[in-house]
Tab-separated table of C-alpha atoms and ligand atoms in Angstrom:
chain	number	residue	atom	x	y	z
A	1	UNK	CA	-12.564	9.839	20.158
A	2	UNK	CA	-8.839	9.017	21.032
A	3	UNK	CA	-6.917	7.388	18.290
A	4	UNK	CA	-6.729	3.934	19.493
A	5	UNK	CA	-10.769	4.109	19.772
A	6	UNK	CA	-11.126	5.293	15.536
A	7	UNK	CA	-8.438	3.013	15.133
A	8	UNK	CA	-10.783	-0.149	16.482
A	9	UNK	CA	-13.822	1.292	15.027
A	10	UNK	CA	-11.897	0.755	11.733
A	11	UNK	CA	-10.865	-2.996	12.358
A	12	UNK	CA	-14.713	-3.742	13.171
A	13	UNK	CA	-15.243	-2.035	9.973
A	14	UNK	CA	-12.613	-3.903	8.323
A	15	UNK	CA	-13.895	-7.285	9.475
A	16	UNK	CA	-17.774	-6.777	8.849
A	17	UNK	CA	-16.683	-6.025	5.498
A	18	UNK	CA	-14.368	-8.711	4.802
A	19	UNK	CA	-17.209	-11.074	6.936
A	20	UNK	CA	-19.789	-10.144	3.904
A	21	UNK	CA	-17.456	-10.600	0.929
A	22	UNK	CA	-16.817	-14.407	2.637
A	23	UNK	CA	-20.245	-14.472	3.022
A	24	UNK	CA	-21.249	-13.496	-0.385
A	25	UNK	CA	-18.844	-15.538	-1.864
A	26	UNK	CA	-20.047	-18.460	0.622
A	27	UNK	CA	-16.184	-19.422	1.462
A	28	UNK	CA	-13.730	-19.010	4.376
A	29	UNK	CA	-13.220	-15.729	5.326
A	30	UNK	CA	-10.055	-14.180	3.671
A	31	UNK	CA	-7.945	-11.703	6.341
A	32	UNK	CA	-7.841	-8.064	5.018
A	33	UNK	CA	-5.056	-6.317	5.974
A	34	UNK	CA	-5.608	-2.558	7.565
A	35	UNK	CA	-2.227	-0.015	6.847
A	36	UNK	CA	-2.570	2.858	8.818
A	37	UNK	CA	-1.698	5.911	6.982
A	38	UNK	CA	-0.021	8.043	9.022
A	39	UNK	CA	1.456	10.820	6.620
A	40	UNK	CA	1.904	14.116	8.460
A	41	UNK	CA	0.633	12.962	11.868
A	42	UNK	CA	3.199	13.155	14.689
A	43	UNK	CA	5.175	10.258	15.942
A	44	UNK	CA	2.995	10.180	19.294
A	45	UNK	CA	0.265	9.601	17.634
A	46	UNK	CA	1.528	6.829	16.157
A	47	UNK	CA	2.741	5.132	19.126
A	48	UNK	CA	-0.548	5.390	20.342
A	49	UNK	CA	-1.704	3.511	17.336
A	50	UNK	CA	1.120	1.102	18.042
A	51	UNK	CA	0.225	0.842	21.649
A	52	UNK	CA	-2.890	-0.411	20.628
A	53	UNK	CA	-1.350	-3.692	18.844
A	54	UNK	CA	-1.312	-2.133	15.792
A	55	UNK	CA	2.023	-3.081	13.323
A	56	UNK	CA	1.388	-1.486	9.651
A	57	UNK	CA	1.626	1.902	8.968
A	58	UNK	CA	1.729	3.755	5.576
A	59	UNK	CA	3.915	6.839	4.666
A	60	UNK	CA	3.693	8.803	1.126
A	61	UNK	CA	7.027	10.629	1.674
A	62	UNK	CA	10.514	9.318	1.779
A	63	UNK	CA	11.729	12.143	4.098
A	64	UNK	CA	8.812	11.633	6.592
A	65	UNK	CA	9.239	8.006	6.594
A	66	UNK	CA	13.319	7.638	7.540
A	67	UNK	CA	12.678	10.214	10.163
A	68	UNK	CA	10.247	8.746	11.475
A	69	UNK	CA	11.149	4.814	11.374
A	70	UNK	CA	13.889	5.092	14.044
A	71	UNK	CA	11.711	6.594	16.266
A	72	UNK	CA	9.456	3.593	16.585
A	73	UNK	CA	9.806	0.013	17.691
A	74	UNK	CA	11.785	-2.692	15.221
A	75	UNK	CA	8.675	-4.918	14.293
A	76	UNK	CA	7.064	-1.892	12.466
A	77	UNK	CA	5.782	-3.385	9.321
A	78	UNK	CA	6.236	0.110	6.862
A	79	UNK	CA	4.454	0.057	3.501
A	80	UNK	CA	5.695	3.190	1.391
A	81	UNK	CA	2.629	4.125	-0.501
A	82	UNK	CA	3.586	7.925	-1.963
A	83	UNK	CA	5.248	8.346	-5.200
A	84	UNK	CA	8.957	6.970	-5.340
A	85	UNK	CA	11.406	9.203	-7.722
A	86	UNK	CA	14.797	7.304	-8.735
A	87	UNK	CA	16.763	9.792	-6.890
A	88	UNK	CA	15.183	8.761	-3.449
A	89	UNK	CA	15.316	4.896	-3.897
A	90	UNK	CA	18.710	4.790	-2.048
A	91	UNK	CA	17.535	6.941	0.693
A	92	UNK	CA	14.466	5.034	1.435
A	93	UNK	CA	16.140	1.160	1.139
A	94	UNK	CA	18.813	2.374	3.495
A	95	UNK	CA	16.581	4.730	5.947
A	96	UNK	CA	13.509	2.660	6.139
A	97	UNK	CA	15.210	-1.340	7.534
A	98	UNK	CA	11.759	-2.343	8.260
A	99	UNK	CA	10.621	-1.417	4.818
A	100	UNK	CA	7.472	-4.090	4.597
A	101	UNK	CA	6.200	-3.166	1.115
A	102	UNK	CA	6.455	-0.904	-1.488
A	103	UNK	CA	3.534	-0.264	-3.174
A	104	UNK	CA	4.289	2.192	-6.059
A	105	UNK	CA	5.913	0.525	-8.690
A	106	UNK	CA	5.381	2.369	-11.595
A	107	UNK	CA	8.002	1.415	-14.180
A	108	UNK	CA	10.386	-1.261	-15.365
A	109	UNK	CA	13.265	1.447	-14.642
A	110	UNK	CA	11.988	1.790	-10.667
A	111	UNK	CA	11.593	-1.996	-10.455
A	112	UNK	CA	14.955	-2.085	-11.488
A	113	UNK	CA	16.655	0.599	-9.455
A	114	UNK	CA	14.767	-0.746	-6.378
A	115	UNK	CA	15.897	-4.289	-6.862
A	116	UNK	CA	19.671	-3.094	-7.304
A	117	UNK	CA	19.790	-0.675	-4.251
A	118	UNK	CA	18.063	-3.580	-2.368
A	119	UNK	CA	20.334	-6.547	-3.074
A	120	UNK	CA	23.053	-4.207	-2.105
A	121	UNK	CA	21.569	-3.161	0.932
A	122	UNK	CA	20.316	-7.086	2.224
A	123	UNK	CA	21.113	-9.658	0.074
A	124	UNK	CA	19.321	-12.198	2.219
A	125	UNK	CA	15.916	-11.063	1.755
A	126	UNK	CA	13.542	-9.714	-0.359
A	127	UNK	CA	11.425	-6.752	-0.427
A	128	UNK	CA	8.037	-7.435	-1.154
A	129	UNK	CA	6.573	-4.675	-3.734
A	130	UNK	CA	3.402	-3.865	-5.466
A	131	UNK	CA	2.592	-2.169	-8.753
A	132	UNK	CA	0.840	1.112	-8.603
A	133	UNK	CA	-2.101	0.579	-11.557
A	134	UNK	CA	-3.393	3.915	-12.769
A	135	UNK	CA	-6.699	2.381	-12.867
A	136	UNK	CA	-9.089	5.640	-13.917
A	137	UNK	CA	-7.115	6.447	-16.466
A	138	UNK	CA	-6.395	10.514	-15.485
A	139	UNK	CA	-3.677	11.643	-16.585
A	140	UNK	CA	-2.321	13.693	-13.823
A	141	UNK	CA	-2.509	10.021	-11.618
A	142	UNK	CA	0.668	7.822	-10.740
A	143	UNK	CA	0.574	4.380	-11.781
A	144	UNK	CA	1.145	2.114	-14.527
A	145	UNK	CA	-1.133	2.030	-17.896
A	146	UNK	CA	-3.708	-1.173	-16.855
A	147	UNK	CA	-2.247	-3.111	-20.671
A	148	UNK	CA	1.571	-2.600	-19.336
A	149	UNK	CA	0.859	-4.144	-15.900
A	150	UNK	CA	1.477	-8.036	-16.602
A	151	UNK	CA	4.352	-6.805	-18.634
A	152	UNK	CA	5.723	-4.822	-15.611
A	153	UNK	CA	4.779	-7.587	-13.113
A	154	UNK	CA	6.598	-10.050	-15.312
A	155	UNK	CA	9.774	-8.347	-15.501
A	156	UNK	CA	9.388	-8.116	-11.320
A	157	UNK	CA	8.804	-11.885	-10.986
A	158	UNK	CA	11.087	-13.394	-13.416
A	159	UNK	CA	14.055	-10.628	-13.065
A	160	UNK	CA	14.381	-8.713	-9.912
A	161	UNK	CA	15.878	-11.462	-7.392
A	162	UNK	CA	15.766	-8.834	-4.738
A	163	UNK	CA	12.156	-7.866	-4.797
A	164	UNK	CA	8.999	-10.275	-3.924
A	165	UNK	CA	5.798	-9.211	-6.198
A	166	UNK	CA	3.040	-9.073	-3.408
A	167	UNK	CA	0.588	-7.630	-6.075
A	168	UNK	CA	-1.005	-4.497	-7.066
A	169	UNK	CA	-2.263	-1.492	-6.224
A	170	UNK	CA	-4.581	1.506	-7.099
A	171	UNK	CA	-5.539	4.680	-5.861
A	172	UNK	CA	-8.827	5.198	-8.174
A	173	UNK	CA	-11.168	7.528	-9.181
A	174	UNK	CA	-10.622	11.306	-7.489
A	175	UNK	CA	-14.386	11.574	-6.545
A	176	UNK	CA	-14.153	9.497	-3.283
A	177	UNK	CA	-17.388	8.665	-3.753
A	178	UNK	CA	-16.911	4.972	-2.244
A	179	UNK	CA	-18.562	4.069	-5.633
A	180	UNK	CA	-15.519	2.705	-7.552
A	181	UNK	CA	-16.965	-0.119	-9.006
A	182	UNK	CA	-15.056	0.179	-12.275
A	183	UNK	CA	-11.870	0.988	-11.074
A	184	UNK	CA	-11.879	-2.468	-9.454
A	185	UNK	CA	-12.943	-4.541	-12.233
A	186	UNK	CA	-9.819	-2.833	-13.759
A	187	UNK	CA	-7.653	-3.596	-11.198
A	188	UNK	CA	-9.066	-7.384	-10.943
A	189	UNK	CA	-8.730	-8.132	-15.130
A	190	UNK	CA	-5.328	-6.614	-14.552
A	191	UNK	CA	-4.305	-8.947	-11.717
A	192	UNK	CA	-5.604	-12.076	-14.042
A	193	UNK	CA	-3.372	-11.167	-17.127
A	194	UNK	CA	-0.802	-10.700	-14.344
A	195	UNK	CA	-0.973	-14.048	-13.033
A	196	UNK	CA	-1.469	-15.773	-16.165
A	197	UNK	CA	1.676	-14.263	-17.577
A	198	UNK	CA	3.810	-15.093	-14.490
A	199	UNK	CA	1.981	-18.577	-14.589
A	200	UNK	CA	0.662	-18.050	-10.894
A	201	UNK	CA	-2.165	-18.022	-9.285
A	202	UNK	CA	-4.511	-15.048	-9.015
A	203	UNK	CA	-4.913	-15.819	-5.395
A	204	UNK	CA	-1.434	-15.266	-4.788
A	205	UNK	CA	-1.437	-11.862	-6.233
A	206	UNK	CA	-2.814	-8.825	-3.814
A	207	UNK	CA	-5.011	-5.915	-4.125
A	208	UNK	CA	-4.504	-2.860	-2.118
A	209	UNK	CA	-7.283	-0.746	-2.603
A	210	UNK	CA	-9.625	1.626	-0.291
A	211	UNK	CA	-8.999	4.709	1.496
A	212	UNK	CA	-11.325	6.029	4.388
A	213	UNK	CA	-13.658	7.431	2.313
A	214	UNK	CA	-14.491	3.361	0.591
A	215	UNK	CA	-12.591	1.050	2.166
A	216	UNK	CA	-15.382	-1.215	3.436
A	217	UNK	CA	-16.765	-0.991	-0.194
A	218	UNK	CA	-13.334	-1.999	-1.764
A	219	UNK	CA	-13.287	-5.077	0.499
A	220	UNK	CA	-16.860	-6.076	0.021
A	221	UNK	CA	-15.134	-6.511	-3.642
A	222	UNK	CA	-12.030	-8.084	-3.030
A	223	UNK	CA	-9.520	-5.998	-1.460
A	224	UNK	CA	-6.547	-7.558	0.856
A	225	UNK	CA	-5.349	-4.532	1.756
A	226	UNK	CA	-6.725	-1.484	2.643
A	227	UNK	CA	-4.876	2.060	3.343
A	228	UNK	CA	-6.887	4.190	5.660
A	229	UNK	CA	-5.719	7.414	7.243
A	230	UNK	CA	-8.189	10.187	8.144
A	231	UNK	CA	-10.255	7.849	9.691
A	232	UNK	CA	-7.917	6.708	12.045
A	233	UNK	CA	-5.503	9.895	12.897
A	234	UNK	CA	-8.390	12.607	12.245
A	235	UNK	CA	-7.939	15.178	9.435
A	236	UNK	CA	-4.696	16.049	7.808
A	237	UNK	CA	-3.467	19.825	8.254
A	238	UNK	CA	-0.817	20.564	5.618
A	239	UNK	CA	1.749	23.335	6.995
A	240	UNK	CA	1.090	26.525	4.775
A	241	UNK	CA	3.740	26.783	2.157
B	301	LIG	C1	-3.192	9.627	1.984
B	301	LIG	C2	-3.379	8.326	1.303
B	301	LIG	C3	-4.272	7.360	1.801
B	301	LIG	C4	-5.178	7.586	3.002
B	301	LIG	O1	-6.163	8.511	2.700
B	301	LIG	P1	-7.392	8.776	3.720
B	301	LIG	O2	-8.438	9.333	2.849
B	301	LIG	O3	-6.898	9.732	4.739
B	301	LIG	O4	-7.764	7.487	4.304
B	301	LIG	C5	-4.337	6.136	1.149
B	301	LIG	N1	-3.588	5.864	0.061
B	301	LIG	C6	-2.728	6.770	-0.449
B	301	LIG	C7	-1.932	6.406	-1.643
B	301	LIG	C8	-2.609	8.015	0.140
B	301	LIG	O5	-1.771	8.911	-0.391
């Protein structure tokens, strides 16, 4: 199967899914958002994906992403989803212009270098961001400590005029099991003490959460936002070091 064929499979996937949650919740159903992840694939192959009407794509690496970005059309909606290190912040704001969302907020010092380099770089809009939750609790995993979140998220909403808090995300247990049940009750207290100490509502707050391997699981429990890859562009091969 070509791309644009896996990538359709996926949206039927996507919407059966998000059809039963509505169903099981008996209210309207709630769009789920599908970012491509495109990480070490070749620009043709997203173009094809483009081609196909499709508009977000995920990248994990700041080099990969500003090389890439000029190279496809303007209404690109990126979501950064890989690990952002202070040095890089000015690299991606300034490479990436259609920058959608940056989902890996993982400290009060990021939140605040990103907001900076942002204002400086557009003061006229704001960049919408999540925060990366390390919701299984490993060690060697990215993401903020689920008790700091609110505290994170408040500092985002109340004093980073450049950035927009779209809500949070999680990459979850490292089985892939599509059994994550726990990982998303984490993420979903998390997003409650969020809201309640911004004072918004919990419906206005995002999850991003499900890779290939669970993503029809993850919306079945809530997810907006799902971040498949291998599903859509085939298998990843990693040039040998
Ligand atoms: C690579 C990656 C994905 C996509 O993984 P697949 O298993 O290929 O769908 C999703 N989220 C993050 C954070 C990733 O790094």
């Amino acid at each position: 199967m070509g791309i644009a064929e896996q990538l359709r499979a996926v949206q039927d996937k996507v919407q059966t899914a998000a059809a039963t949650r509505a169903a099981a919740l008996k209210s309207a159903e709630a769009p789920v958002r599908l970012v491509a992840v495109s990480k070490t694939k070749p620009v043709e192959d997203l173009k094809e994906a483009y081609d196909a009407g499709h508009r977000h794509f995920g990248e994990n690496y700041v080099q990969e992403i500003v090389d890439k970005s000029p190279q496809l059309p303007a209404d690109v909606q990126w979501h950064f989803i890989g690990h952002l290190q202070g040095n890089k912040v000015g690299m991606l704001v300034k490479g990436c212009p259609g920058l959608a969302c940056l989902e890996t907020i993982d400290s009060e010092k990021l939140a605040r270098a990103v907001d900076k380099a942002w204002k400086a770089q557009y003061p006229d809009r704001r960049l919408r961001v999540m925060v990366q939750v390390n919701s299984s609790g490993e060690e060697s995993k990215n993401g903020v400590e689920p008790s700091e979140v609110a505290e994170l998220c408040k500092v985002i909403a109340k004093e980073c005029e450049g950035l927009e808090l779209g809500g949070l995300m999680t990459i979850g247990a490292p089985d892939y099991s599509g059994c994550r049940t726990e990982d998303f009750e984490s993420l979903m207290k998390c997003r409650e003490e969020a809201a309640a100490a911004i004072g918004c509502g919990v419906e206005s707050l995002e999850l991003s959460m499900g890779m290939s391997a669970d993503y029809e699981n993850a919306i079945r429990e809530g997810s907006t936002s799902v971040r498949v890859g291998s599903s859509i562009f085939g298998a990843r091969h990693y040039p040998p070091k």
